Amino acid sequence: QVQLVESGGGWVQAGGSLRLSCAASGGFRSSVAMGWFRQAPGKERELVAAITWSGDNTYYADSVKGRFTISSDNAKNTVFLQMNSLKPEDTAVYYCAASLLSTTRGYVYWGQGTQVTVSS
């Protein structure tokens, strides 16, 4: 059974930085890519960034390009999301997910989420 555990969320002032981590275990190696999604109150869940385990392909939503960086440590089975220049509109619950297809679709395994709050 695949398990994804996020950490690193919290509260930060606008302009600050946070680094999220997602530790994967179980059968996650059947996955092709890992992604970070977020969901703000009253909004749909959106894909923020994703990376293939091979590291040869990444995806970023337009809203985070130039501010967020996704990376992976395959030896530790961990995926990171470095978030810089945070804005109040980045406030959301952030979820780690594993895809069986690609960086943009096929996500079937999900973590429990971690709250990120950015104050103005």
Short mmCIF file of C-alpha atoms in Angstrom, two decimals:
data_model
loop_
_atom_site.label_atom_id
_atom_site.label_comp_id
_atom_site.label_asym_id
_atom_site.label_seq_id
_atom_site.Cartn_x
_atom_site.Cartn_y
_atom_site.Cartn_z
CA GLN A 1 0.00 0.00 0.00
CA VAL A 2 1.33 3.41 -0.99
CA GLN A 3 1.76 5.93 1.79
CA LEU A 4 2.55 9.60 1.25
CA VAL A 5 3.26 11.79 4.25
CA GLU A 6 3.61 15.55 3.88
CA SER A 7 5.40 17.88 6.25
CA GLY A 8 6.71 21.43 6.34
CA GLY A 9 3.52 23.44 6.19
CA GLY A 10 2.87 26.36 8.49
CA TRP A 11 2.36 30.09 8.74
CA VAL A 12 4.52 32.66 7.01
CA GLN A 13 4.29 36.33 6.11
CA ALA A 14 3.98 37.40 2.51
CA GLY A 15 7.35 37.33 0.78
CA GLY A 16 8.58 34.51 2.96
CA SER A 17 9.51 30.92 2.14
CA LEU A 18 8.49 27.42 3.12
CA ARG A 19 9.74 24.00 2.08
CA LEU A 20 7.32 21.11 1.90
CA SER A 21 8.43 17.48 2.00
CA CYS A 22 6.63 14.33 0.94
CA ALA A 23 7.96 10.99 2.13
CA ALA A 24 6.80 8.03 0.04
CA SER A 25 6.67 4.39 1.06
CA GLY A 26 5.00 1.18 -0.02
CA GLY A 27 4.38 0.46 -3.69
CA PHE A 28 4.93 4.01 -4.89
CA ARG A 29 7.67 2.87 -7.30
CA SER A 30 4.91 1.85 -9.65
CA SER A 31 4.29 5.57 -10.04
CA VAL A 32 5.76 7.64 -12.85
CA ALA A 33 5.58 11.08 -11.31
CA MET A 34 4.95 12.93 -8.09
CA GLY A 35 2.98 16.11 -7.80
CA TRP A 36 1.97 18.81 -5.38
CA PHE A 37 -1.64 19.98 -5.45
CA ARG A 38 -3.34 22.65 -3.38
CA GLN A 39 -6.90 23.43 -2.45
CA ALA A 40 -8.04 26.72 -1.00
CA PRO A 41 -11.44 27.11 0.73
CA GLY A 42 -14.22 27.24 -1.82
CA LYS A 43 -11.90 26.42 -4.71
CA GLU A 44 -11.11 23.33 -6.70
CA ARG A 45 -7.96 21.35 -6.12
CA GLU A 46 -5.24 22.42 -8.56
CA LEU A 47 -1.94 20.94 -9.65
CA VAL A 48 0.87 23.25 -8.59
CA ALA A 49 4.03 21.38 -9.59
CA ALA A 50 5.08 17.89 -10.59
CA ILE A 51 8.21 15.92 -11.41
CA THR A 52 8.94 12.52 -12.88
CA TRP A 53 10.98 10.14 -10.76
CA SER A 54 13.60 10.20 -13.49
CA GLY A 55 13.80 13.97 -13.06
CA ASP A 56 13.63 14.60 -16.79
CA ASN A 57 10.26 16.30 -16.80
CA THR A 58 8.70 18.92 -14.56
CA TYR A 59 5.47 20.88 -14.59
CA TYR A 60 4.56 24.17 -12.93
CA ALA A 61 1.30 26.03 -12.85
CA ASP A 62 1.60 29.54 -14.28
CA SER A 63 0.72 31.02 -10.91
CA VAL A 64 3.86 29.60 -9.27
CA LYS A 65 6.45 29.68 -12.07
CA GLY A 66 9.62 31.40 -10.94
CA ARG A 67 8.64 31.15 -7.27
CA PHE A 68 8.23 27.42 -6.56
CA THR A 69 10.71 24.63 -7.28
CA ILE A 70 9.97 20.92 -7.14
CA SER A 71 12.75 18.38 -6.61
CA SER A 72 13.22 14.80 -5.53
CA ASP A 73 15.68 12.73 -3.56
CA ASN A 74 15.25 9.26 -4.97
CA ALA A 75 17.56 7.71 -2.40
CA LYS A 76 15.27 8.95 0.36
CA ASN A 77 12.03 8.48 -1.60
CA THR A 78 11.17 12.07 -0.89
CA VAL A 79 9.82 14.92 -2.99
CA PHE A 80 10.21 18.56 -2.03
CA LEU A 81 8.44 21.79 -2.91
CA GLN A 82 10.47 24.91 -2.22
CA MET A 83 8.13 27.88 -2.09
CA ASN A 84 9.62 31.37 -2.25
CA SER A 85 8.08 34.84 -2.50
CA LEU A 86 4.88 33.50 -1.01
CA LYS A 87 1.67 35.44 -1.49
CA PRO A 88 -1.58 35.40 0.50
CA GLU A 89 -3.24 33.69 -2.47
CA ASP A 90 -0.89 30.73 -1.96
CA THR A 91 -2.79 29.94 1.23
CA ALA A 92 -4.25 26.44 0.91
CA VAL A 93 -3.96 22.85 2.00
CA TYR A 94 -1.12 21.31 -0.01
CA TYR A 95 -1.32 17.65 -1.00
CA CYS A 96 1.36 15.32 -2.28
CA ALA A 97 0.24 12.78 -4.87
CA ALA A 98 1.64 9.97 -7.01
CA SER A 99 0.73 9.45 -10.66
CA LEU A 100 0.78 6.26 -12.72
CA LEU A 101 0.69 8.12 -16.03
CA SER A 102 2.43 11.49 -16.28
CA THR A 103 3.12 14.79 -14.54
CA THR A 104 -0.31 16.17 -15.38
CA ARG A 105 -2.70 13.23 -15.03
CA GLY A 106 -3.19 9.82 -13.54
CA TYR A 107 -2.85 10.75 -9.87
CA VAL A 108 -4.19 7.92 -7.75
CA TYR A 109 -2.34 8.06 -4.43
CA TRP A 110 -2.70 11.01 -2.07
CA GLY A 111 -1.24 12.26 1.17
CA GLN A 112 -3.29 13.71 4.00
CA GLY A 113 -2.33 17.32 3.24
CA THR A 114 -0.48 20.08 5.06
CA GLN A 115 -1.79 23.59 5.69
CA VAL A 116 0.10 26.59 4.31
CA THR A 117 -1.05 30.02 5.49
CA VAL A 118 0.44 33.22 4.09
CA SER A 119 -0.49 36.44 5.83
CA SER A 120 -0.37 39.86 4.23
#
